[in-house]
CSV table of C-alpha atoms and ligand atoms in Angstrom, one decimal:
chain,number,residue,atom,x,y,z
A,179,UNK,CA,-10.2,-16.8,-13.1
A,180,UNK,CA,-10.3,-17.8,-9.3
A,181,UNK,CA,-10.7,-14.6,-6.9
A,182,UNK,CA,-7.0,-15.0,-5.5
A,183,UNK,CA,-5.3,-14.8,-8.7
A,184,UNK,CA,-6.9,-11.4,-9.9
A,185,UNK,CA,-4.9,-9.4,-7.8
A,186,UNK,CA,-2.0,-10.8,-9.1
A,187,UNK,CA,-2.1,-9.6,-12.3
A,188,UNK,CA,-3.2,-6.0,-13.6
A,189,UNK,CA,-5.6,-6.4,-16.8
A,190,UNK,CA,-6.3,-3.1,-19.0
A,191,UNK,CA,-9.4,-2.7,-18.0
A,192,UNK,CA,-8.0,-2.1,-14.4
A,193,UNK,CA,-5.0,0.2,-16.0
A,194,UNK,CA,-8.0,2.8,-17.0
A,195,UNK,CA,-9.2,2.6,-13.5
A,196,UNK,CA,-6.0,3.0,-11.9
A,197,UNK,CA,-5.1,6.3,-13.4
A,198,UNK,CA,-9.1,7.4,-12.9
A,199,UNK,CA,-8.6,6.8,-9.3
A,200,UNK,CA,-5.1,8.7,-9.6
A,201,UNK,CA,-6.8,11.9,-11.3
A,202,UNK,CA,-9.5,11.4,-7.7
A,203,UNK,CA,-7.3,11.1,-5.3
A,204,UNK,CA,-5.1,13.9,-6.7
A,205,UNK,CA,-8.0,16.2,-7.7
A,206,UNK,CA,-9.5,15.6,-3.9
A,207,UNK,CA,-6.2,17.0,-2.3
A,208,UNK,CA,-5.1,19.4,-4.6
A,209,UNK,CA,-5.9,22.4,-2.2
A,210,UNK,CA,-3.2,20.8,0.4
A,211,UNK,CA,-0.7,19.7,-2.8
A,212,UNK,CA,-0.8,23.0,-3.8
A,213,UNK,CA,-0.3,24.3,-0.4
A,214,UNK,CA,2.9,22.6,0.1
A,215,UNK,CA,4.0,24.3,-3.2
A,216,UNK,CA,3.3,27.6,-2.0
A,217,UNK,CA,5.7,27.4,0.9
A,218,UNK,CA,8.6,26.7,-1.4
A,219,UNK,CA,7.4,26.8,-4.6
A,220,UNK,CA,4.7,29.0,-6.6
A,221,UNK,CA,1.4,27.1,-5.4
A,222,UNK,CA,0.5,25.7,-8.2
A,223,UNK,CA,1.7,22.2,-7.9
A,224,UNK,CA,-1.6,20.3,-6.9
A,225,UNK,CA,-4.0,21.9,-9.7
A,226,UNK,CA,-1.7,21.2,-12.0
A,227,UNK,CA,-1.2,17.7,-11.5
A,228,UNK,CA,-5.1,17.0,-10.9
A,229,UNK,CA,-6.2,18.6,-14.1
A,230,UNK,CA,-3.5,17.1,-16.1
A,231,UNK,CA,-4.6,13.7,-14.3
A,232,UNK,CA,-8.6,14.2,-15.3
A,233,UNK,CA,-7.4,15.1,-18.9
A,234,UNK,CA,-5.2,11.8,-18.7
A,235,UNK,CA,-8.5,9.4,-17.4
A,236,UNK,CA,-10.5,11.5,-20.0
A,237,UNK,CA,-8.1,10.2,-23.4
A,238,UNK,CA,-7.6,6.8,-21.4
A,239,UNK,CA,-11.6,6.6,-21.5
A,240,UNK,CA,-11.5,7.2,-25.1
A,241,UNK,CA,-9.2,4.8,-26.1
A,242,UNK,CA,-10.5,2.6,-29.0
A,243,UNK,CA,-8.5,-0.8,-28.4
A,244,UNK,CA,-6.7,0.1,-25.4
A,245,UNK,CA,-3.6,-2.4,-24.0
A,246,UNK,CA,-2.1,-1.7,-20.9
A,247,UNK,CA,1.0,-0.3,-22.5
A,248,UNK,CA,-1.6,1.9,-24.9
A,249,UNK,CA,-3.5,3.3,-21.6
A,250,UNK,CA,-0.1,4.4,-19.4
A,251,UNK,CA,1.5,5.8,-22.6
A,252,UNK,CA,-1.7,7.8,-23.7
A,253,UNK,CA,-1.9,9.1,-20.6
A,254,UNK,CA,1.9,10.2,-20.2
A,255,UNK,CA,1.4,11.7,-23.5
A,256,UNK,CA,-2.2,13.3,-22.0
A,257,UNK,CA,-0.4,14.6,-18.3
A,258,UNK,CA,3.0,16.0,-20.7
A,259,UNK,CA,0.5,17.9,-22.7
A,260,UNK,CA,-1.9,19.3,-20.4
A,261,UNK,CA,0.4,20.8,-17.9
A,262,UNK,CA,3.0,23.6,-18.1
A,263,UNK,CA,6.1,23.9,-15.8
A,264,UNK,CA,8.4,21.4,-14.5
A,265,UNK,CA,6.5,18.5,-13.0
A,266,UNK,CA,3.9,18.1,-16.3
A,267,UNK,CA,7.0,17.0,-18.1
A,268,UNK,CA,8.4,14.8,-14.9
A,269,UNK,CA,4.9,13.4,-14.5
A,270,UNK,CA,4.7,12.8,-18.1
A,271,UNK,CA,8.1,11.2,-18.7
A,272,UNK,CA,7.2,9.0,-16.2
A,273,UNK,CA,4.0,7.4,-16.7
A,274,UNK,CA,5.1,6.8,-21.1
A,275,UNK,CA,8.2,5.6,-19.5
A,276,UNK,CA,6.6,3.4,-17.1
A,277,UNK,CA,4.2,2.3,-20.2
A,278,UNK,CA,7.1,1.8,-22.3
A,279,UNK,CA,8.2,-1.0,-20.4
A,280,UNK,CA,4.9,-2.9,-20.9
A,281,UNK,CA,5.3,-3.8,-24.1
A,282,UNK,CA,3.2,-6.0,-25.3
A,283,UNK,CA,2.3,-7.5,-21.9
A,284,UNK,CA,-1.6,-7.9,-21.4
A,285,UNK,CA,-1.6,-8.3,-18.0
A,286,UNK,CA,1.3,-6.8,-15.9
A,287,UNK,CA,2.0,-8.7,-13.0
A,288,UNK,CA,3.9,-7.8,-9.8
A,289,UNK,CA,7.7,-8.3,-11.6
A,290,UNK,CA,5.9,-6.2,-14.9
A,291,UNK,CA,5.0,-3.6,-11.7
A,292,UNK,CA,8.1,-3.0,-10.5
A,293,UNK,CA,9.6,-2.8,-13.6
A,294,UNK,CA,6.8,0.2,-14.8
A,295,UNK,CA,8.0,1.9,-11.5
A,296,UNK,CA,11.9,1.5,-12.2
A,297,UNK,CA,11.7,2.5,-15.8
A,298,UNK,CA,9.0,5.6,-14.9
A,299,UNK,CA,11.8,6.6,-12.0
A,300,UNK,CA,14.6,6.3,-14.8
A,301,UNK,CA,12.4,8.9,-17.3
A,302,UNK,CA,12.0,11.3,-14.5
A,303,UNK,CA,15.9,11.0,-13.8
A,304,UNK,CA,16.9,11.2,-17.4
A,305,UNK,CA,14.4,14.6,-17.7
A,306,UNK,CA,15.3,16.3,-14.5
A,307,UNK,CA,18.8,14.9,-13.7
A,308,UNK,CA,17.3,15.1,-10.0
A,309,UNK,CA,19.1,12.3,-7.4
A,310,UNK,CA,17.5,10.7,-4.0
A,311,UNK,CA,18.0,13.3,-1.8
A,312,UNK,CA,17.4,16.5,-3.6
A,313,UNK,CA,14.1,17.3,-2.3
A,314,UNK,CA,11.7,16.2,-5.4
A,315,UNK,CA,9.2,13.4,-6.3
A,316,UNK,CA,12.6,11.1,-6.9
A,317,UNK,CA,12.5,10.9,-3.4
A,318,UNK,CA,9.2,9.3,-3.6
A,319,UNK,CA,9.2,7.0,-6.7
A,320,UNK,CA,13.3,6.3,-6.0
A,321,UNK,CA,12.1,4.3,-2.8
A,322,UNK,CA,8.9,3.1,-4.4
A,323,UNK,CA,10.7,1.5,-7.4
A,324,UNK,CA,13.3,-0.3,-4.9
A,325,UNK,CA,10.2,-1.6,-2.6
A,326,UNK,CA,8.3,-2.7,-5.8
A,327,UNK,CA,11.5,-4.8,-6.7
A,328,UNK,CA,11.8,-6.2,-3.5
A,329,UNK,CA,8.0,-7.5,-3.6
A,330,UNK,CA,7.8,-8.6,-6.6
A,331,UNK,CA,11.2,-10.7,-5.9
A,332,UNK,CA,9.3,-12.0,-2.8
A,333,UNK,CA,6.7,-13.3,-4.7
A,334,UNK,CA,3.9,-10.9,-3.6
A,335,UNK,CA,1.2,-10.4,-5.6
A,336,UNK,CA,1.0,-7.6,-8.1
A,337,UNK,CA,-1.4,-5.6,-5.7
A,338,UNK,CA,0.8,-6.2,-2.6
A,339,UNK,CA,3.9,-5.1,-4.7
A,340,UNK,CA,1.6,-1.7,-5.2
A,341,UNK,CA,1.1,-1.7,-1.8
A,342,UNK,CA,4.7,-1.9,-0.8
A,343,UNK,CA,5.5,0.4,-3.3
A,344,UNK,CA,3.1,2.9,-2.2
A,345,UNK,CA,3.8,2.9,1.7
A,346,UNK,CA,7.3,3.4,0.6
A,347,UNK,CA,6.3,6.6,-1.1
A,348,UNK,CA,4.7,7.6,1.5
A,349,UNK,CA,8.0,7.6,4.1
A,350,UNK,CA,10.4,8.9,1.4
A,351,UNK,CA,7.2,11.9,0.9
A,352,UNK,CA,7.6,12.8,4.1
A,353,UNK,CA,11.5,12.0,4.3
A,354,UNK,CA,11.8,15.5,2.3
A,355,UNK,CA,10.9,17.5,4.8
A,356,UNK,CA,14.3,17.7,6.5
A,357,UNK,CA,15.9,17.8,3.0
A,358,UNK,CA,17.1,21.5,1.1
A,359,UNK,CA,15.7,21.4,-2.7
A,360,UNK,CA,18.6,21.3,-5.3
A,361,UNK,CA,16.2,21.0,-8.4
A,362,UNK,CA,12.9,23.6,-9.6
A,363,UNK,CA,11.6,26.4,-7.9
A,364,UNK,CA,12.3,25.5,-4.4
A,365,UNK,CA,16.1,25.4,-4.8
A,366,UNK,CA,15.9,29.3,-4.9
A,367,UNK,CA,15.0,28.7,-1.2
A,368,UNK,CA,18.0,26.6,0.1
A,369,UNK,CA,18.2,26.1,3.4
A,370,UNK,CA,14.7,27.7,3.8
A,371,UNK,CA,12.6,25.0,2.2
A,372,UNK,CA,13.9,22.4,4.6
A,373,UNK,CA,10.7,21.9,7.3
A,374,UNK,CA,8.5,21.6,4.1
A,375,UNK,CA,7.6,18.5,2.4
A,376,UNK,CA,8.1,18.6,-1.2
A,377,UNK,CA,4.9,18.6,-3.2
A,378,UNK,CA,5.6,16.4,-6.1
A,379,UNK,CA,6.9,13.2,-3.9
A,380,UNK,CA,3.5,14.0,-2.3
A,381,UNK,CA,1.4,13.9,-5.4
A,382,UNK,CA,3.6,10.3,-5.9
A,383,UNK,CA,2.4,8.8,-2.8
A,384,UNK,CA,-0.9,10.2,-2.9
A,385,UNK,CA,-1.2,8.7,-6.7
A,386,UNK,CA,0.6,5.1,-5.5
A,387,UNK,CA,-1.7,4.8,-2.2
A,388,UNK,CA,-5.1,5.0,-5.2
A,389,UNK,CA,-3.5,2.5,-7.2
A,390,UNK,CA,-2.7,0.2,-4.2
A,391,UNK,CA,-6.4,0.8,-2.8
A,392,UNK,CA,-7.7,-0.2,-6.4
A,393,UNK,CA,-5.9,-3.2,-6.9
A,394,UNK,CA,-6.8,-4.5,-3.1
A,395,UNK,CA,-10.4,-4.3,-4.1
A,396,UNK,CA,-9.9,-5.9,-7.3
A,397,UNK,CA,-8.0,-8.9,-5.4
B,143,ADP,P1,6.6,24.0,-11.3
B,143,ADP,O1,7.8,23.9,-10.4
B,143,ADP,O2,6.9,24.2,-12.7
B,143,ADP,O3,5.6,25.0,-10.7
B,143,ADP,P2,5.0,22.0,-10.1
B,143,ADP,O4,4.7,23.0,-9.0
B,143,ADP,O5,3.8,21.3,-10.7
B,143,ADP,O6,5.9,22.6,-11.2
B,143,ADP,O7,5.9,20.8,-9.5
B,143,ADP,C1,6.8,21.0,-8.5
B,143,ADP,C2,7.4,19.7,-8.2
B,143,ADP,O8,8.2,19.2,-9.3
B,143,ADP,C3,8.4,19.7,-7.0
B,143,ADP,O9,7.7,19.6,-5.8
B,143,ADP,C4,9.3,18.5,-7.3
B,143,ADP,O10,8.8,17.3,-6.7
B,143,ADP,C5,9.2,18.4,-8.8
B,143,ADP,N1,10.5,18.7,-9.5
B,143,ADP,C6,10.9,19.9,-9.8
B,143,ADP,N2,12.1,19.8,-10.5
B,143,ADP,C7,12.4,18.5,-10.6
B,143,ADP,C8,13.5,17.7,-11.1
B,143,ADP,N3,14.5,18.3,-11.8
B,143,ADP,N4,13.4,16.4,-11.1
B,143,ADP,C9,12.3,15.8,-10.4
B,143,ADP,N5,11.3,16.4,-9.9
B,143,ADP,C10,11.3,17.8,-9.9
B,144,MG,MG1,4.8,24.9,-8.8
């Protein structure tokens, strides 16, 4: 396989090492994910996520005969267990949903990427009913799934369609700031959460930037 064409597809072996670098990332900012929870929420937010995340790369670790879809399923199945409160269940729904959509596909390229993100978005939608707009990570993977789509139909690679996706988590992350939380804890807040950003579309961002760093240095 020449050097240009492994970044445009995602092999299993890579899927492991995506949601290790997911569980790092998160696990090195969960002081400041948790932070942002505290101003609206109860401050647990980024410990959560990162220990559900290490638990996830642990049972990905372990798998026998693992497949892409096998690898983002187990570790939906790993972050839905691990974690109590609202966003386990969000962050779980979406990475088996985002597996789901795999199939039997061996190596997921940039159209099999933005289809992950689409369907993972739809999970979180169909568990939490939350919109764009309602202060939550949907503001984050919402824009994320669109940019994905956009690559992908471009032609981009499957680690530029990351890339797009991520940066586009990023400005809808931050885009919650100025919004007033209609969903979870920080809805109790109204009017008073807005200045915050909300820490779930961080934790989306922050997990989408790892995965696009990853599949750069693969490419
Ligand atoms: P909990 O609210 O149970 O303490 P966390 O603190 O781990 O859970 O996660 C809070 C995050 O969950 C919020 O920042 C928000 O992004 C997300 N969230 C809460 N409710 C919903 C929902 N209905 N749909 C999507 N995301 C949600
Ligand atoms: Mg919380």
């Amino acid at each position: 396989m020449s050097e240009a064409s492994m970044s445009d597809t995602i092999d299993v072996q890579q899927s492991a090492q995506i949601i290790a670098a997911m569980a790092q990332a998160v696990t090195a900012r969960q002081d400041e994910l948790s932070a942002l929870d505290s101003t609206v929420g109860d401050g647990d937010h980024g410990h959560n996520i990162a220990k559900a995340l290490r638990q996830a790369a642990q049972q990905v670790a372990a798998l026998d005969d693992p497949t892409p879809e096998a690898v983002w399923r187990t570790a939906g199945k790993a972050v839905q267990n691990s974690v109590g409160g609202a966003s386990g269940l969000l962050f779980g729904a979406f990475f088996t949903g985002a597996g789901r959509s795999l199939k039997e596909t061996d190596r997921p390229a940039a159209l099999d990427v933005a289809e992950m993100l689409a369907a993972g978005l739809a999970a979180v939608q169909k568990r939490g009913k939350a919109q764009p707009g309602d202060k939550t990570m949907v503001d984050a993977l919402a824009p994320a799934a669109e940019a994905a789509q956009a690559a992908a139909g471009e032609g981009l690679s499957a680690a530029e369609t990351v890339r797009r996706a991520a940066d586009a988590a990023q400005i809808g992350a931050e885009s919650t700031r100025e919004m007033t939380a209609r969903h979870g804890r920080a809805k109790f807040l109204g009017e008073r959460a807005r200045g915050y950003q909300d820490a779930g579309a961080t934790s989306v961002a922050v997990m989408l930037a790892a995965w696009a760093d990853l599949a750069k240095g693969a490419g």
